[in-house]
């Protein structure tokens, strides 16, 4: 499994993208003040089956951390990942938000 995947921030479409072969996974977002709202998660079944779900979400979370902004997971898939990994990523949540 490749842990060091490269994600792209498509600012025009407001989505993070991960391309593996002919497949593309997406996490759509909205920026507001110093927060990024992760609103929609879309990953082809082929990539899910290969275990890229957590790898992609982790890469997006690390990108958000590098930018120094807060993260609000509004997509059910992203919120579920945040719940499972809350100790590692709770610093990304805005003050007053808990998952």
C-alpha positions as protocol buffer text, in pm:
chain_id: "A"
residue {
  index: 1
  type: UNK
  ca { x: 0 y: 0 z: 0 }
}
residue {
  index: 2
  type: UNK
  ca { x: 130 y: 343 z: -88 }
}
residue {
  index: 3
  type: UNK
  ca { x: 116 y: 566 z: 222 }
}
residue {
  index: 4
  type: UNK
  ca { x: 269 y: 869 z: 52 }
}
residue {
  index: 5
  type: UNK
  ca { x: -6 y: 956 z: -191 }
}
residue {
  index: 6
  type: UNK
  ca { x: -11 y: 1292 z: -359 }
}
residue {
  index: 7
  type: UNK
  ca { x: -334 y: 1487 z: -341 }
}
residue {
  index: 8
  type: UNK
  ca { x: -422 y: 1789 z: -551 }
}
residue {
  index: 9
  type: UNK
  ca { x: -621 y: 2091 z: -438 }
}
residue {
  index: 10
  type: UNK
  ca { x: -843 y: 2183 z: -731 }
}
residue {
  index: 11
  type: UNK
  ca { x: -930 y: 2534 z: -614 }
}
residue {
  index: 12
  type: UNK
  ca { x: -1156 y: 2600 z: -914 }
}
residue {
  index: 13
  type: UNK
  ca { x: -1384 y: 2304 z: -829 }
}
residue {
  index: 14
  type: UNK
  ca { x: -1314 y: 2342 z: -454 }
}
residue {
  index: 15
  type: UNK
  ca { x: -1212 y: 1982 z: -404 }
}
residue {
  index: 16
  type: UNK
  ca { x: -915 y: 1774 z: -304 }
}
residue {
  index: 17
  type: UNK
  ca { x: -840 y: 1505 z: -558 }
}
residue {
  index: 18
  type: UNK
  ca { x: -654 y: 1176 z: -555 }
}
residue {
  index: 19
  type: UNK
  ca { x: -584 y: 1008 z: -889 }
}
residue {
  index: 20
  type: UNK
  ca { x: -485 y: 642 z: -900 }
}
residue {
  index: 21
  type: UNK
  ca { x: -474 y: 504 z: -1252 }
}
residue {
  index: 22
  type: UNK
  ca { x: -803 y: 587 z: -1423 }
}
residue {
  index: 23
  type: UNK
  ca { x: -983 y: 647 z: -1091 }
}
residue {
  index: 24
  type: UNK
  ca { x: -1027 y: 976 z: -908 }
}
residue {
  index: 25
  type: UNK
  ca { x: -1141 y: 1027 z: -551 }
}
residue {
  index: 26
  type: UNK
  ca { x: -1273 y: 1365 z: -437 }
}
residue {
  index: 27
  type: UNK
  ca { x: -1344 y: 1551 z: -116 }
}
residue {
  index: 28
  type: UNK
  ca { x: -1536 y: 1870 z: -183 }
}
residue {
  index: 29
  type: UNK
  ca { x: -1491 y: 2165 z: 49 }
}
residue {
  index: 30
  type: UNK
  ca { x: -1606 y: 2515 z: 130 }
}
residue {
  index: 31
  type: UNK
  ca { x: -1379 y: 2777 z: 285 }
}
residue {
  index: 32
  type: UNK
  ca { x: -1516 y: 3026 z: 536 }
}
residue {
  index: 33
  type: UNK
  ca { x: -1297 y: 3252 z: 748 }
}
residue {
  index: 34
  type: UNK
  ca { x: -1021 y: 3026 z: 887 }
}
residue {
  index: 35
  type: UNK
  ca { x: -1227 y: 2707 z: 851 }
}
residue {
  index: 36
  type: UNK
  ca { x: -1256 y: 2445 z: 581 }
}
residue {
  index: 37
  type: UNK
  ca { x: -1583 y: 2252 z: 566 }
}
residue {
  index: 38
  type: UNK
  ca { x: -1537 y: 1906 z: 411 }
}
residue {
  index: 39
  type: UNK
  ca { x: -1880 y: 1868 z: 255 }
}
residue {
  index: 40
  type: UNK
  ca { x: -1877 y: 1570 z: 22 }
}
residue {
  index: 41
  type: UNK
  ca { x: -1671 y: 1252 z: -7 }
}
residue {
  index: 42
  type: UNK
  ca { x: -1663 y: 1052 z: -330 }
}
residue {
  index: 43
  type: UNK
  ca { x: -1436 y: 754 z: -396 }
}
residue {
  index: 44
  type: UNK
  ca { x: -1470 y: 488 z: -665 }
}
residue {
  index: 45
  type: UNK
  ca { x: -1534 y: 139 z: -530 }
}
residue {
  index: 46
  type: UNK
  ca { x: -1206 y: 14 z: -682 }
}
residue {
  index: 47
  type: UNK
  ca { x: -1007 y: 255 z: -466 }
}
residue {
  index: 48
  type: UNK
  ca { x: -1216 y: 182 z: -155 }
}
residue {
  index: 49
  type: UNK
  ca { x: -1148 y: -190 z: -201 }
}
residue {
  index: 50
  type: UNK
  ca { x: -774 y: -121 z: -224 }
}
residue {
  index: 51
  type: UNK
  ca { x: -777 y: 63 z: 110 }
}
residue {
  index: 52
  type: UNK
  ca { x: -730 y: 418 z: -17 }
}
residue {
  index: 53
  type: UNK
  ca { x: -1015 y: 567 z: 189 }
}
residue {
  index: 54
  type: UNK
  ca { x: -819 y: 628 z: 510 }
}
residue {
  index: 55
  type: UNK
  ca { x: -502 y: 717 z: 322 }
}
residue {
  index: 56
  type: UNK
  ca { x: -681 y: 988 z: 123 }
}
residue {
  index: 57
  type: UNK
  ca { x: -861 y: 1134 z: 425 }
}
residue {
  index: 58
  type: UNK
  ca { x: -539 y: 1137 z: 630 }
}
residue {
  index: 59
  type: UNK
  ca { x: -360 y: 1319 z: 347 }
}
residue {
  index: 60
  type: UNK
  ca { x: -636 y: 1583 z: 335 }
}
residue {
  index: 61
  type: UNK
  ca { x: -628 y: 1626 z: 714 }
}
residue {
  index: 62
  type: UNK
  ca { x: -249 y: 1673 z: 705 }
}
residue {
  index: 63
  type: UNK
  ca { x: -287 y: 1931 z: 426 }
}
residue {
  index: 64
  type: UNK
  ca { x: -538 y: 2122 z: 640 }
}
residue {
  index: 65
  type: UNK
  ca { x: -303 y: 2101 z: 939 }
}
residue {
  index: 66
  type: UNK
  ca { x: -16 y: 2238 z: 726 }
}
residue {
  index: 67
  type: UNK
  ca { x: -233 y: 2535 z: 627 }
}
residue {
  index: 68
  type: UNK
  ca { x: -302 y: 2617 z: 992 }
}
residue {
  index: 69
  type: UNK
  ca { x: -680 y: 2632 z: 955 }
}
residue {
  index: 70
  type: UNK
  ca { x: -965 y: 2451 z: 1131 }
}
residue {
  index: 71
  type: UNK
  ca { x: -1155 y: 2160 z: 982 }
}
residue {
  index: 72
  type: UNK
  ca { x: -1529 y: 2099 z: 1004 }
}
residue {
  index: 73
  type: UNK
  ca { x: -1627 y: 1750 z: 880 }
}
residue {
  index: 74
  type: UNK
  ca { x: -1983 y: 1781 z: 748 }
}
residue {
  index: 75
  type: UNK
  ca { x: -1970 y: 1471 z: 526 }
}
residue {
  index: 76
  type: UNK
  ca { x: -2077 y: 1155 z: 714 }
}
residue {
  index: 77
  type: UNK
  ca { x: -1772 y: 961 z: 591 }
}
residue {
  index: 78
  type: UNK
  ca { x: -1530 y: 1233 z: 700 }
}
residue {
  index: 79
  type: UNK
  ca { x: -1706 y: 1276 z: 1037 }
}
residue {
  index: 80
  type: UNK
  ca { x: -1685 y: 899 z: 1093 }
}
residue {
  index: 81
  type: UNK
  ca { x: -1312 y: 903 z: 1023 }
}
residue {
  index: 82
  type: UNK
  ca { x: -1271 y: 1197 z: 1261 }
}
residue {
  index: 83
  type: UNK
  ca { x: -1459 y: 1008 z: 1535 }
}
residue {
  index: 84
  type: UNK
  ca { x: -1232 y: 706 z: 1499 }
}
residue {
  index: 85
  type: UNK
  ca { x: -918 y: 921 z: 1500 }
}
residue {
  index: 86
  type: UNK
  ca { x: -1027 y: 1207 z: 1728 }
}
residue {
  index: 87
  type: UNK
  ca { x: -720 y: 1193 z: 1950 }
}
residue {
  index: 88
  type: UNK
  ca { x: -487 y: 1244 z: 1657 }
}
residue {
  index: 89
  type: UNK
  ca { x: -691 y: 1516 z: 1484 }
}
residue {
  index: 90
  type: UNK
  ca { x: -893 y: 1696 z: 1755 }
}
residue {
  index: 91
  type: UNK
  ca { x: -659 y: 1995 z: 1726 }
}
residue {
  index: 92
  type: UNK
  ca { x: -802 y: 2055 z: 1377 }
}
residue {
  index: 93
  type: UNK
  ca { x: -1156 y: 2113 z: 1507 }
}
residue {
  index: 94
  type: UNK
  ca { x: -1265 y: 2472 z: 1572 }
}
residue {
  index: 95
  type: UNK
  ca { x: -1320 y: 2574 z: 1933 }
}
residue {
  index: 96
  type: UNK
  ca { x: -1662 y: 2460 z: 2052 }
}
residue {
  index: 97
  type: UNK
  ca { x: -1702 y: 2180 z: 1794 }
}
residue {
  index: 98
  type: UNK
  ca { x: -1682 y: 1819 z: 1907 }
}
residue {
  index: 99
  type: UNK
  ca { x: -1731 y: 1502 z: 1711 }
}
